Each structure stands twice: as structure tokens, then as C-alpha cells.
CSV table of C-alpha atoms in Angstrom, one decimal:
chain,number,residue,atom,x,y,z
A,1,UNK,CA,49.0,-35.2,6.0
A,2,UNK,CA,49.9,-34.7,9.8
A,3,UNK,CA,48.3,-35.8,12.2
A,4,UNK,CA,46.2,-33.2,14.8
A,5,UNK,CA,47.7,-32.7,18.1
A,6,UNK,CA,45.7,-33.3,21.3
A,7,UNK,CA,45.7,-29.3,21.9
A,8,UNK,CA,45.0,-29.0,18.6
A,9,UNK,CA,41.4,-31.1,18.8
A,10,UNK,CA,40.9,-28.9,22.1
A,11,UNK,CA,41.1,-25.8,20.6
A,12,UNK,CA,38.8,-26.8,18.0
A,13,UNK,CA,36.2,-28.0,20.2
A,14,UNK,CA,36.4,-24.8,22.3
A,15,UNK,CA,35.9,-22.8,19.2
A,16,UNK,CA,33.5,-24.8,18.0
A,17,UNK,CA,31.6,-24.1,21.3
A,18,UNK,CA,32.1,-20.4,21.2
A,19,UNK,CA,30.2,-20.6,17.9
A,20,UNK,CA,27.3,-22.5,19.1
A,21,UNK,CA,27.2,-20.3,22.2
A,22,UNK,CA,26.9,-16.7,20.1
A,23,UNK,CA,24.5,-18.4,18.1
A,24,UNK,CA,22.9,-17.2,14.4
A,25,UNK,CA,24.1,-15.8,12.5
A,26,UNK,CA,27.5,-17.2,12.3
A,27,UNK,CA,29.7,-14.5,10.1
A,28,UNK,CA,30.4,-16.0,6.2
A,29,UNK,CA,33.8,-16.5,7.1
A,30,UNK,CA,33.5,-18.9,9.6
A,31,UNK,CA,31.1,-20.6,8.0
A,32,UNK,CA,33.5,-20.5,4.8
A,33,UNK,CA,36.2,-21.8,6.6
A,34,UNK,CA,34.7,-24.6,8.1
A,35,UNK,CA,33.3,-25.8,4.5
A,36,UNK,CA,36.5,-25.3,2.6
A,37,UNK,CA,37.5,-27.3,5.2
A,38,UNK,CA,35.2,-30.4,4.4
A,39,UNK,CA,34.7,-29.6,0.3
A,40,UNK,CA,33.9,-27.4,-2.2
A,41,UNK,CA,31.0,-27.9,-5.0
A,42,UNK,CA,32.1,-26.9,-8.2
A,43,UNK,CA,30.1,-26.7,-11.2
A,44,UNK,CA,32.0,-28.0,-14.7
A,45,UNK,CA,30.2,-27.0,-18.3
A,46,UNK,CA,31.0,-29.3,-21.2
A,47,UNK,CA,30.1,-27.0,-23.9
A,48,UNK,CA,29.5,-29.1,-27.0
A,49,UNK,CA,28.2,-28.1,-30.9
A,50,UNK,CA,26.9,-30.2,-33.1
A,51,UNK,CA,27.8,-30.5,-36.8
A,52,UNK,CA,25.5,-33.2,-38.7
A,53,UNK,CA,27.3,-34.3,-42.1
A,54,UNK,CA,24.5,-35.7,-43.5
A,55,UNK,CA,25.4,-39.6,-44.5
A,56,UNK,CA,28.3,-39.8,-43.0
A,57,UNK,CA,27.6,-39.0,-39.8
A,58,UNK,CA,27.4,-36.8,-36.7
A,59,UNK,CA,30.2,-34.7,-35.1
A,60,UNK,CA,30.6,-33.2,-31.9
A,61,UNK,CA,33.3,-30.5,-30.9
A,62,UNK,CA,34.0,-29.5,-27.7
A,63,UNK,CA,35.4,-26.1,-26.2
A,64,UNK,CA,38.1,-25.8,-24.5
A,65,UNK,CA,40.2,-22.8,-22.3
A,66,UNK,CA,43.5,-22.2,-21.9
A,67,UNK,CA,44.4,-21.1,-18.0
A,68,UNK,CA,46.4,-18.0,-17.9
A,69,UNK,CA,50.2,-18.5,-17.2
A,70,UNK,CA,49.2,-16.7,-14.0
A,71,UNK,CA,46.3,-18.9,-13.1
A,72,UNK,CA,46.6,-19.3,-8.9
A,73,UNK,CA,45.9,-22.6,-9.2
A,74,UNK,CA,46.7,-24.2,-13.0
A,75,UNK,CA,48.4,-22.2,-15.0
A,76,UNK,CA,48.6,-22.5,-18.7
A,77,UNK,CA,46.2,-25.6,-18.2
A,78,UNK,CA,43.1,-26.9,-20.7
A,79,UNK,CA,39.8,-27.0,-19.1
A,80,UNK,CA,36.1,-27.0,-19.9
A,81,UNK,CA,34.4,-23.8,-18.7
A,82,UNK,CA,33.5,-24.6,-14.8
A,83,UNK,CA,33.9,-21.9,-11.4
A,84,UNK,CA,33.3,-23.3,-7.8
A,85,UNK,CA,29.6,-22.2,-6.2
A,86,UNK,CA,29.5,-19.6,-4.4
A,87,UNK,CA,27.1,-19.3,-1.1
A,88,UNK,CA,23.7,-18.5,-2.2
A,89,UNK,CA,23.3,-19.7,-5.9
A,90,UNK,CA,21.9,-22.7,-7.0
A,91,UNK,CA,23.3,-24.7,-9.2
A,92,UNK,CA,21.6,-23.7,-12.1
A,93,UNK,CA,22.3,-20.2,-11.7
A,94,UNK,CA,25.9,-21.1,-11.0
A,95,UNK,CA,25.7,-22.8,-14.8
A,96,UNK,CA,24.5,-19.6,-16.2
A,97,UNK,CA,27.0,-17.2,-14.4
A,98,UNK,CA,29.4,-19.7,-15.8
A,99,UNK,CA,28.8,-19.5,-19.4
A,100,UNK,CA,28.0,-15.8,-19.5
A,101,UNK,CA,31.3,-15.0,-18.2
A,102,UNK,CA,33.7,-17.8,-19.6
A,103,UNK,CA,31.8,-18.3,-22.9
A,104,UNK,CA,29.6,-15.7,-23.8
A,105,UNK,CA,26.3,-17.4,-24.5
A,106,UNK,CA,23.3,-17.4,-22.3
A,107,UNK,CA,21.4,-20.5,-21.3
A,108,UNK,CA,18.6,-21.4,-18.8
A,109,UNK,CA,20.9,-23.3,-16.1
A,110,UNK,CA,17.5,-25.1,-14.9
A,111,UNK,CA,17.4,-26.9,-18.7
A,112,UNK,CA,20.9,-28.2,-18.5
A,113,UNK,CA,21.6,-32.1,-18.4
A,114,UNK,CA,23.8,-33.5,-15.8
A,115,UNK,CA,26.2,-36.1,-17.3
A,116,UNK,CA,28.1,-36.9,-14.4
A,117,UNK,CA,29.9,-36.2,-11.0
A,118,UNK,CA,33.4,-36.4,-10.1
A,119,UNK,CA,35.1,-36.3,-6.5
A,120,UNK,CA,38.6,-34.7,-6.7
A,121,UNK,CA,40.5,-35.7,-3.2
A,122,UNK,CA,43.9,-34.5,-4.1
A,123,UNK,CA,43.3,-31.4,-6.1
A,124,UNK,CA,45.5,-27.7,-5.5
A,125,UNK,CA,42.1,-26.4,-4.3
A,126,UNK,CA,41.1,-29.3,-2.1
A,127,UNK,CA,38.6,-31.6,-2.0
A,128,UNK,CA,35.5,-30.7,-5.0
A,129,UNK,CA,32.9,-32.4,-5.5
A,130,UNK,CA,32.2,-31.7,-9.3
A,131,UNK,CA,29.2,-31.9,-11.0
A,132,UNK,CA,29.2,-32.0,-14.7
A,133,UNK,CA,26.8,-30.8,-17.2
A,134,UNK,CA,26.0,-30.6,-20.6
A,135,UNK,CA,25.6,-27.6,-22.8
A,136,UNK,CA,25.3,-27.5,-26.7
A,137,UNK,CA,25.0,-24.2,-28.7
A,138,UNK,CA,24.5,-23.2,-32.2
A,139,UNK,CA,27.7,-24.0,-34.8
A,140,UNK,CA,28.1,-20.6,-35.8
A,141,UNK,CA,28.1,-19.5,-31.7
A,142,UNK,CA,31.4,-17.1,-30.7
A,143,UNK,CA,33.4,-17.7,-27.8
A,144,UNK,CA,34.3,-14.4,-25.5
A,145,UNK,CA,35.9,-15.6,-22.8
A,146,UNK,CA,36.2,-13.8,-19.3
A,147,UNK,CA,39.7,-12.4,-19.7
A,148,UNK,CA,40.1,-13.2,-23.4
A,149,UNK,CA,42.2,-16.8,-22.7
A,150,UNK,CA,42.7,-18.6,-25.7
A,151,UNK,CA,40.3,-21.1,-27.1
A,152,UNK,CA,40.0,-24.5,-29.0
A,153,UNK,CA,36.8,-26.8,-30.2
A,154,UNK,CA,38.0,-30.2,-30.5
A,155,UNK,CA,36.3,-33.1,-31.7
A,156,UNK,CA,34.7,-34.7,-28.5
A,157,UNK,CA,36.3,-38.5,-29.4
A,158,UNK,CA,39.6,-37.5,-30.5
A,159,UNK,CA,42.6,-36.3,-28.2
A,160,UNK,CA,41.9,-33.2,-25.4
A,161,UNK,CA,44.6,-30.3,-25.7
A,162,UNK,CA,47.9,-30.9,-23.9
A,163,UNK,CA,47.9,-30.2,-21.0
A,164,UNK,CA,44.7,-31.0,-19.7
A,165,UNK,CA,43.5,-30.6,-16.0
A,166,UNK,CA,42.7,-34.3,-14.6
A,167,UNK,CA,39.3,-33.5,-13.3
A,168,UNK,CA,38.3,-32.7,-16.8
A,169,UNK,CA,39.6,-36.3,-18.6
A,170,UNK,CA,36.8,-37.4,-16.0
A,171,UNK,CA,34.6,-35.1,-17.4
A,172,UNK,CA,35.3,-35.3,-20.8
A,173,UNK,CA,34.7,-39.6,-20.4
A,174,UNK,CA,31.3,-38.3,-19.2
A,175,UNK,CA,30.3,-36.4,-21.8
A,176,UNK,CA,31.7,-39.5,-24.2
A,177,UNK,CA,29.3,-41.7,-22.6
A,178,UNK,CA,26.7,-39.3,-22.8
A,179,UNK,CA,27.2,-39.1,-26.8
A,180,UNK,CA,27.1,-42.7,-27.0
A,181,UNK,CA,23.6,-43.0,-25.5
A,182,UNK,CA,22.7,-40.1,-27.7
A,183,UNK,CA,24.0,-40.9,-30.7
């Protein structure tokens, strides 16, 4: 990272000023700007189902989406359904825009679990602060995903599909720990 200049600084306390000057309401991209600039929230789905095999035992599969190979940000890359929030919807809401467009099931966002949070620092969209949720839905439930990616369920304590975006090893741990409690 390079260091600001001192004119730099300057400029950005004289625009800051101009801001505070006009006064509300700042335009959306300013305000957009200046957030993206600090972090975005992002909202990750760890959609699970359930399979019970009577005596011996409990298993859980996960889902997971491939990227498309002309992702902006990660192509060809396994992750666990997720989209950053956008201004104006809650987190719950941002859960069920989430899995109505990436997975095709509806849910009651306010109902979901949170299993976890996860800063990313050094991630292609910046800093996120992720916050991770879990989701389970019915065995026999079918996937339609936004732009038709491909799909896998794995089993939640076996090996994620190769390869897999970082934030979501992070997530994935979570929803492990989760299990265990569960379980």
C-alpha cells in the first residue's frame, strides 16, 4: 500500500468539508464511496440438509456453487451462496434475496442462525466483514441457481470442492463447529 501524500490528505479534507457544508442528503454515491472505502458487509449462506441414517448416524451435506469462468472477482471458484448488502436491507432480508436468487428456496431471513463472522482484509473486493449463517432445507429440495452455475452437496466434514474461495474454509470451520454443538 502507498502511502497518502500531504496534498492528497488536503484534498480530502476539503472534500470532506464541501460535503458537510451542502449538508443532507449526501447523493448514494458518495456515501458509497466513502464506505467501500472503510468495508463492505457481506452476508454468507451455509446451506445445509440433513440426512438421518437411523443407527448409524447423522449426515450433513452442504451446497456448493461454482463461479462462472467470467466471475469479476473469482472465477471458476467454489463458494457457499453469499452477495454483499446492499444500502437499505437488513440483514435478514439480504439472507432471503440471497437464497431466492442463488438457490431457489425461500426462507424467513429473521429465523436464520448466525454461526459465525469472518473479517477478510486482503480480499479482490476489499475489506468484508462476513457474517455467516445457517440454513437447512428439505433432502429432496432442488437447487436453481441465479445463472444456472453448477452445483455440488458435499458432506459438511469431508473435503470442500477444489478450488475453494478462502473466506468460505472460514465459513465452512463455522458451520463444523456449529454441527458439533448440534449433533
Amino acid at each position: 500500500m502507498t502511502e497518502w501524500t500531504f496534498d492528497e490528505i488536503e484534498e480530502g479534507k476539503r472534500t470532506l468539508a464541501r460535503i458537510k457544508e451542502r449538508g443532507f442528503p449526501v447523493p448514494l454515491d458518495i456515501i458509497f464511496g466513502l464506505t467501500e472505502s472503510f468495508f463492505t458487509i457481506v452476508v454468507e449462506c451455509a446451506v445445509v440438509k440433513r440426512f438421518d441414517h437411523g443407527p448409524t448416524g447423522v449426515e450433513w451435506q452442504t451446497l456448493w456453487i461454482r463461479r462462472p469462468s467470467d466471475d469479476r472477482y473469482y472465477p471458476n471458484r467454489w463458494h457457499m451462496p453469499g452477495k454483499m448488502q446492499l444500502p437499505g436491507i437488513s440483514i435478514p432480508k439480504m439472507i432471503e434475496r440471497t437464497l431466492a436468487r442463488e438457490v431457489g428456496v425461500a426462507v424467513d431471513g429473521s429465523l436464520v442462525p448466525k454461526i459465525g463472522f469472518f473479517e477478510d482484509i486482503g480480499g479482490r473486493r476489499g475489506h468484508e466483514h462476513q457474517h455467516q449463517y445457517f440454513v437447512t432445507v428439505p433432502q429432496d429440495s432442488e437447487v436453481k441457481t441465479e445463472k444456472g452455475e453448477s452445483h455440488v452437496w458435499c458432506n459438511v466434514f469431508g473435503a470442500p470442492p477444489q478450488p475453494t474461495l478462502q473466506p468460505h474454509l472460514k465459513l465452512l470451520e463455522n458451520l463444523r463447529d456449529f454441527l458439533r454443538k448440534k449433533i
